[in-house]
Short mmCIF file of C-alpha atoms in Angstrom, two decimals:
data_model
loop_
_atom_site.label_atom_id
_atom_site.label_comp_id
_atom_site.label_asym_id
_atom_site.label_seq_id
_atom_site.Cartn_x
_atom_site.Cartn_y
_atom_site.Cartn_z
CA UNK A 1 -7.96 28.31 6.23
CA UNK A 2 -9.28 25.31 7.97
CA UNK A 3 -12.97 26.45 6.92
CA UNK A 4 -11.79 26.96 3.23
CA UNK A 5 -10.25 23.32 3.03
CA UNK A 6 -13.39 21.73 4.33
CA UNK A 7 -15.46 23.88 2.19
CA UNK A 8 -18.65 23.63 4.19
CA UNK A 9 -19.16 19.97 3.45
CA UNK A 10 -19.85 17.17 5.98
CA UNK A 11 -17.61 14.40 7.05
CA UNK A 12 -20.10 11.93 5.35
CA UNK A 13 -19.70 13.68 2.17
CA UNK A 14 -15.95 13.68 2.63
CA UNK A 15 -16.00 10.07 2.99
CA UNK A 16 -18.14 9.32 0.08
CA UNK A 17 -15.70 11.38 -2.20
CA UNK A 18 -12.95 9.65 -1.03
CA UNK A 19 -14.40 6.36 -1.20
CA UNK A 20 -15.26 7.09 -4.86
CA UNK A 21 -11.50 7.82 -5.52
CA UNK A 22 -10.27 4.84 -3.85
CA UNK A 23 -12.50 2.56 -6.13
CA UNK A 24 -11.21 4.35 -9.28
CA UNK A 25 -7.68 4.09 -7.87
CA UNK A 26 -7.87 0.37 -7.24
CA UNK A 27 -9.18 -0.62 -10.62
CA UNK A 28 -6.25 1.12 -12.57
CA UNK A 29 -3.64 0.48 -10.09
CA UNK A 30 -4.00 -3.14 -8.82
CA UNK A 31 -1.82 -4.72 -11.64
CA UNK A 32 1.13 -2.63 -10.80
CA UNK A 33 0.66 -3.53 -7.10
CA UNK A 34 0.66 -7.19 -8.02
CA UNK A 35 3.79 -6.90 -9.93
CA UNK A 36 5.44 -4.79 -7.28
CA UNK A 37 4.54 -7.44 -4.38
CA UNK A 38 5.89 -10.41 -6.77
CA UNK A 39 9.08 -8.41 -7.13
CA UNK A 40 9.67 -7.74 -3.57
CA UNK A 41 8.63 -11.15 -2.38
CA UNK A 42 11.19 -12.90 -4.67
CA UNK A 43 14.32 -13.82 -2.95
CA UNK A 44 17.56 -14.69 -4.38
CA UNK A 45 17.78 -18.05 -6.14
CA UNK A 46 18.92 -21.08 -3.84
CA UNK A 47 21.54 -23.63 -4.87
CA UNK A 48 20.41 -26.76 -6.62
CA UNK A 49 19.36 -29.47 -4.35
CA UNK A 50 17.43 -27.11 -1.96
CA UNK A 51 13.65 -26.58 -2.10
CA UNK A 52 11.24 -23.86 -2.16
CA UNK A 53 8.41 -24.15 0.49
CA UNK A 54 4.94 -23.47 -1.30
CA UNK A 55 2.15 -22.68 1.17
CA UNK A 56 -1.22 -21.32 0.01
CA UNK A 57 0.33 -18.57 -2.37
CA UNK A 58 3.26 -17.84 0.27
CA UNK A 59 6.69 -18.44 -1.05
CA UNK A 60 9.72 -18.58 1.40
CA UNK A 61 13.12 -20.12 0.46
CA UNK A 62 14.06 -22.88 3.27
CA UNK A 63 16.55 -25.50 3.09
CA UNK A 64 14.67 -28.56 4.00
CA UNK A 65 15.97 -31.40 2.02
CA UNK A 66 17.67 -32.44 -1.19
CA UNK A 67 15.35 -33.38 -4.12
CA UNK A 68 14.03 -36.54 -3.29
CA UNK A 69 10.69 -38.44 -2.15
CA UNK A 70 9.96 -35.82 0.46
CA UNK A 71 10.14 -33.13 -2.27
CA UNK A 72 7.55 -34.58 -4.58
CA UNK A 73 4.84 -32.30 -3.57
CA UNK A 74 7.16 -29.17 -3.31
CA UNK A 75 7.67 -26.77 -6.00
CA UNK A 76 11.15 -26.05 -7.36
CA UNK A 77 12.48 -22.55 -7.99
CA UNK A 78 9.55 -20.64 -9.44
CA UNK A 79 9.63 -18.39 -12.56
CA UNK A 80 11.98 -15.70 -11.72
CA UNK A 81 11.28 -11.99 -12.75
CA UNK A 82 14.18 -9.95 -13.95
CA UNK A 83 12.36 -6.70 -14.25
CA UNK A 84 8.64 -4.88 -14.19
CA UNK A 85 8.12 -5.65 -17.77
CA UNK A 86 9.47 -9.22 -17.51
CA UNK A 87 7.29 -9.67 -14.49
CA UNK A 88 4.00 -8.42 -16.54
CA UNK A 89 4.89 -10.79 -19.46
CA UNK A 90 5.32 -13.80 -17.36
CA UNK A 91 2.35 -13.42 -15.19
CA UNK A 92 0.10 -12.79 -18.09
CA UNK A 93 1.69 -15.80 -19.98
CA UNK A 94 1.75 -18.29 -17.26
CA UNK A 95 -1.28 -17.38 -15.10
CA UNK A 96 -3.71 -15.39 -17.16
CA UNK A 97 -4.48 -11.66 -17.41
CA UNK A 98 -6.93 -12.02 -14.62
CA UNK A 99 -4.03 -12.71 -12.23
CA UNK A 100 -3.05 -8.99 -12.46
CA UNK A 101 -6.19 -8.13 -10.63
CA UNK A 102 -5.70 -10.98 -7.93
CA UNK A 103 -6.62 -9.51 -4.60
CA UNK A 104 -8.84 -6.83 -5.91
CA UNK A 105 -11.91 -7.63 -3.83
CA UNK A 106 -9.76 -7.68 -0.74
CA UNK A 107 -8.18 -4.41 -1.93
CA UNK A 108 -11.52 -2.70 -2.31
CA UNK A 109 -12.78 -4.04 1.13
CA UNK A 110 -9.60 -2.67 2.52
CA UNK A 111 -9.03 0.56 0.68
CA UNK A 112 -12.60 1.96 0.33
CA UNK A 113 -13.26 2.17 4.17
CA UNK A 114 -9.63 2.86 4.81
CA UNK A 115 -9.52 5.71 2.44
CA UNK A 116 -12.88 7.28 3.68
CA UNK A 117 -11.55 7.26 7.27
CA UNK A 118 -7.87 8.44 6.29
CA UNK A 119 -8.84 11.42 4.06
CA UNK A 120 -11.67 12.40 6.31
CA UNK A 121 -9.56 12.22 9.51
CA UNK A 122 -6.78 14.12 7.60
CA UNK A 123 -8.99 17.03 6.92
CA UNK A 124 -10.81 17.02 10.32
CA UNK A 125 -7.27 16.98 12.32
CA UNK A 126 -5.67 19.66 9.77
CA UNK A 127 -8.86 21.90 10.66
CA UNK A 128 -8.56 21.13 14.08
CA UNK A 129 -4.81 21.93 14.40
CA UNK A 130 -4.94 25.07 12.50
CA UNK A 131 -8.04 26.32 14.10
CA UNK A 132 -6.68 25.79 17.65
CA UNK A 133 -3.31 27.09 16.52
CA UNK A 134 -1.70 24.15 17.79
CA UNK A 135 0.81 24.13 15.12
CA UNK A 136 1.67 26.44 12.14
CA UNK A 137 -0.17 26.14 8.83
CA UNK A 138 3.19 24.92 7.29
CA UNK A 139 3.46 21.90 9.36
CA UNK A 140 -0.46 20.97 10.13
CA UNK A 141 -0.58 18.94 7.03
CA UNK A 142 2.42 16.89 8.09
CA UNK A 143 1.23 16.23 11.64
CA UNK A 144 -2.47 15.57 10.43
CA UNK A 145 -1.34 13.12 7.63
CA UNK A 146 1.06 11.23 9.98
CA UNK A 147 -1.78 10.79 12.71
CA UNK A 148 -4.39 9.76 10.52
CA UNK A 149 -2.29 7.36 8.67
CA UNK A 150 -1.16 5.82 12.09
CA UNK A 151 -4.81 5.15 12.90
CA UNK A 152 -5.82 3.73 9.67
CA UNK A 153 -2.74 1.42 9.55
CA UNK A 154 -3.64 -0.04 12.65
CA UNK A 155 -7.21 -0.83 11.74
CA UNK A 156 -6.56 -2.08 8.30
CA UNK A 157 -3.50 -4.13 9.11
CA UNK A 158 -5.05 -7.73 8.90
CA UNK A 159 -6.61 -6.91 5.56
CA UNK A 160 -3.46 -5.63 4.13
CA UNK A 161 -1.74 -8.73 5.13
CA UNK A 162 -4.29 -10.95 3.34
CA UNK A 163 -4.19 -8.84 0.20
CA UNK A 164 -0.32 -8.97 0.14
CA UNK A 165 -0.71 -12.85 0.26
CA UNK A 166 -3.38 -13.02 -2.35
CA UNK A 167 -1.02 -10.99 -4.70
CA UNK A 168 2.22 -12.98 -3.75
CA UNK A 169 0.74 -16.02 -5.60
CA UNK A 170 -2.59 -16.70 -7.46
CA UNK A 171 -4.55 -18.47 -4.78
CA UNK A 172 -8.27 -18.99 -4.02
CA UNK A 173 -9.77 -17.37 -0.93
CA UNK A 174 -10.34 -20.93 0.71
CA UNK A 175 -6.67 -21.57 0.59
CA UNK A 176 -5.90 -18.00 1.86
CA UNK A 177 -8.42 -18.80 4.83
CA UNK A 178 -6.72 -22.14 5.64
CA UNK A 179 -3.26 -20.52 5.67
CA UNK A 180 -4.37 -17.55 8.01
CA UNK A 181 -6.30 -19.93 10.37
CA UNK A 182 -3.03 -22.11 10.58
CA UNK A 183 -1.21 -18.96 11.42
CA UNK A 184 -3.55 -17.83 14.11
CA UNK A 185 -3.50 -21.00 15.80
CA UNK A 186 0.39 -21.08 15.61
CA UNK A 187 0.98 -17.55 16.71
CA UNK A 188 -2.39 -16.29 17.93
CA UNK A 189 -4.42 -13.17 16.79
CA UNK A 190 -1.19 -10.91 17.05
CA UNK A 191 -0.01 -12.72 14.01
CA UNK A 192 -2.61 -10.87 11.81
CA UNK A 193 -0.80 -7.79 12.44
CA UNK A 194 2.61 -9.23 11.27
CA UNK A 195 4.04 -6.36 9.23
CA UNK A 196 2.54 -3.61 11.35
CA UNK A 197 5.76 -2.25 12.27
CA UNK A 198 7.14 -1.89 8.76
CA UNK A 199 3.87 -0.75 7.35
CA UNK A 200 3.79 2.00 9.82
CA UNK A 201 7.29 2.88 9.32
CA UNK A 202 6.53 3.10 5.60
CA UNK A 203 2.92 4.63 5.51
CA UNK A 204 3.35 7.23 8.45
CA UNK A 205 6.44 8.97 6.93
CA UNK A 206 4.83 8.62 3.46
CA UNK A 207 1.82 10.33 4.47
CA UNK A 208 3.56 13.07 6.42
CA UNK A 209 5.70 13.74 3.42
CA UNK A 210 2.97 13.69 1.06
CA UNK A 211 0.73 16.09 2.54
CA UNK A 212 3.58 18.39 3.51
CA UNK A 213 4.67 18.50 -0.06
CA UNK A 214 1.37 18.18 -1.68
CA UNK A 215 0.05 21.46 0.25
CA UNK A 216 3.28 23.27 -0.69
CA UNK A 217 3.17 22.35 -4.50
CA UNK A 218 -0.50 22.93 -4.58
CA UNK A 219 -0.17 26.46 -3.23
CA UNK A 220 2.72 27.08 -5.69
CA UNK A 221 0.52 25.92 -8.62
CA UNK A 222 -2.35 28.14 -7.31
CA UNK A 223 -0.27 31.17 -7.32
CA UNK A 224 0.24 30.62 -11.14
CA UNK A 225 -3.21 30.17 -11.96
CA UNK A 226 -6.36 32.52 -11.98
CA UNK A 227 -8.41 32.29 -8.80
CA UNK A 228 -11.50 31.11 -10.47
CA UNK A 229 -9.83 28.18 -12.18
CA UNK A 230 -10.66 24.90 -11.09
CA UNK A 231 -8.18 23.21 -8.67
CA UNK A 232 -8.68 19.50 -9.94
CA UNK A 233 -5.80 19.72 -12.52
CA UNK A 234 -3.56 21.34 -10.12
CA UNK A 235 -4.44 18.87 -7.47
CA UNK A 236 -3.66 15.92 -10.12
CA UNK A 237 -0.17 17.32 -10.70
CA UNK A 238 0.53 18.10 -7.01
CA UNK A 239 -0.51 14.71 -5.97
CA UNK A 240 1.81 12.95 -8.56
CA UNK A 241 4.68 14.98 -7.66
CA UNK A 242 4.31 14.57 -3.78
CA UNK A 243 3.40 10.89 -3.95
CA UNK A 244 6.57 9.94 -6.25
CA UNK A 245 8.88 11.79 -3.50
CA UNK A 246 7.30 10.03 -0.74
CA UNK A 247 7.36 6.64 -2.30
CA UNK A 248 10.93 6.85 -3.26
CA UNK A 249 12.14 7.68 0.33
CA UNK A 250 10.03 4.93 1.83
CA UNK A 251 10.56 2.31 -0.50
CA UNK A 252 13.03 0.13 1.75
CA UNK A 253 10.18 -0.15 4.57
CA UNK A 254 7.68 -1.29 1.91
CA UNK A 255 10.13 -4.18 0.91
CA UNK A 256 10.46 -5.28 4.60
CA UNK A 257 6.68 -5.11 4.85
CA UNK A 258 6.15 -7.53 1.92
CA UNK A 259 8.75 -10.01 2.74
CA UNK A 260 7.33 -10.21 6.38
CA UNK A 261 3.73 -10.74 5.32
CA UNK A 262 4.26 -13.03 2.32
CA UNK A 263 6.25 -15.38 5.06
CA UNK A 264 3.12 -15.60 7.33
CA UNK A 265 2.15 -19.52 7.22
CA UNK A 266 4.80 -20.95 5.40
CA UNK A 267 6.45 -22.50 8.51
CA UNK A 268 3.21 -23.90 9.67
CA UNK A 269 2.52 -25.80 6.60
CA UNK A 270 5.14 -28.48 7.59
CA UNK A 271 4.47 -28.01 11.20
CA UNK A 272 7.82 -26.42 11.91
CA UNK A 273 8.14 -23.66 14.72
CA UNK A 274 8.23 -20.40 12.83
CA UNK A 275 11.71 -18.79 12.80
CA UNK A 276 12.10 -15.46 14.74
CA UNK A 277 11.28 -12.69 12.12
CA UNK A 278 13.68 -10.12 13.86
CA UNK A 279 13.00 -6.47 13.79
CA UNK A 280 12.66 -4.17 10.88
CA UNK A 281 16.28 -2.89 11.15
CA UNK A 282 17.54 -6.40 11.27
CA UNK A 283 15.51 -7.36 8.37
CA UNK A 284 16.70 -4.19 6.40
CA UNK A 285 20.57 -5.44 7.15
CA UNK A 286 19.72 -9.11 6.07
CA UNK A 287 18.08 -7.80 2.62
CA UNK A 288 20.97 -5.63 2.03
CA UNK A 289 23.45 -8.58 3.01
CA UNK A 290 21.48 -10.93 0.51
CA UNK A 291 20.78 -8.77 -2.33
CA UNK A 292 22.83 -5.42 -1.90
CA UNK A 293 21.35 -2.07 -1.69
CA UNK A 294 19.42 -2.83 -4.81
CA UNK A 295 17.57 -5.29 -2.91
CA UNK A 296 16.15 -2.53 -0.60
CA UNK A 297 14.61 -0.87 -3.60
CA UNK A 298 13.12 -3.91 -5.30
CA UNK A 299 10.09 -3.12 -7.04
CA UNK A 300 11.02 0.51 -7.50
CA UNK A 301 9.67 0.95 -10.94
CA UNK A 302 6.38 -0.21 -10.60
CA UNK A 303 5.86 1.38 -6.99
CA UNK A 304 6.99 4.74 -8.55
CA UNK A 305 4.63 3.93 -11.68
CA UNK A 306 1.90 3.23 -9.19
CA UNK A 307 2.59 5.82 -6.87
CA UNK A 308 2.55 8.98 -9.06
CA UNK A 309 -0.67 8.15 -10.92
CA UNK A 310 -2.42 6.61 -8.03
CA UNK A 311 -1.78 9.56 -5.80
CA UNK A 312 -2.75 11.97 -8.64
CA UNK A 313 -5.97 9.93 -9.44
CA UNK A 314 -6.90 9.59 -5.76
CA UNK A 315 -6.45 13.38 -4.69
CA UNK A 316 -7.97 14.92 -7.75
CA UNK A 317 -11.10 12.48 -7.49
CA UNK A 318 -11.37 13.55 -3.84
CA UNK A 319 -11.04 17.22 -4.68
CA UNK A 320 -13.62 17.02 -7.64
CA UNK A 321 -15.96 14.96 -5.01
CA UNK A 322 -15.50 17.74 -2.50
CA UNK A 323 -16.22 20.32 -5.10
CA UNK A 324 -19.36 18.33 -6.30
CA UNK A 325 -20.73 18.48 -2.74
CA UNK A 326 -19.84 21.97 -2.22
CA UNK A 327 -21.92 23.19 -5.10
CA UNK A 328 -24.75 20.70 -4.27
CA UNK A 329 -24.78 22.16 -0.72
CA UNK A 330 -24.87 25.80 -2.07
CA UNK A 331 -27.82 25.00 -4.43
CA UNK A 332 -29.64 23.66 -1.63
CA UNK A 333 -29.08 26.70 0.54
CA UNK A 334 -30.02 28.94 -2.35
CA UNK A 335 -33.07 26.84 -2.92
CA UNK A 336 -34.28 26.76 0.74
#
């Protein structure tokens, strides 16, 4: 099973195939990610007379002073979004269409190597687990997916943080750099891994659920099709279904991750010691207390709209790339 999955292609070819899929997916899905981040970073409106601190694209509601001289440079309650389509319309109207692709360079810098590492690590780990009989073929995708994602999350967490901040508000890279430097000066280099906990809690279960369901759905679909038929279409369908299920179950952790990351640097802007952020579970309870259960699923629609096609595009592109390299390697062997 492991040899069949790897298909005789090298790890480098796997990385190229997954990197190409990451580029295609990012180009199509970034606008939905921007809308999701905006909806999740939005907090309940504050009472009149209170200010919102605006720091290089980071919004965090704080009670600092009534409206007055000190608030001259502060932004009042920003444009609020009532839903996914409302966010699309208002972002385009007030900030321009290009804002929907804000953070795309950072996204590509992060996702291309991260996806290449992640997909290659998954295939290699699954082959290792099955080849050594360390776990059953049924659960090997779940274990391999969780381990591959845990390593990837740790490596790219700082880039994920910067991407989230860029998408939370439309700012320049110079402003982003200034805010990150202020945060590092205040909290040390560990502050760049702010949100690692909820990110891992979101992505590791997501990956385990995704690959477990993907292999099951793909196997079921393969049983309904002729053996000589291409698997790219089936990979597209299986990836979309599996991504949707995993995205729904892990959405509350995605909300926590976003809120922790967009808060980075806000307090430093006025030289106020950062408030204790609290554990992931405390933040989950706080969000539920402030916004109800609905707050834990903020950005539900754009995350689902994004998860299904992005997972489908990514996995089908990856499978297509692997098939391409398999044929290329076979032609080389026959020609030699």
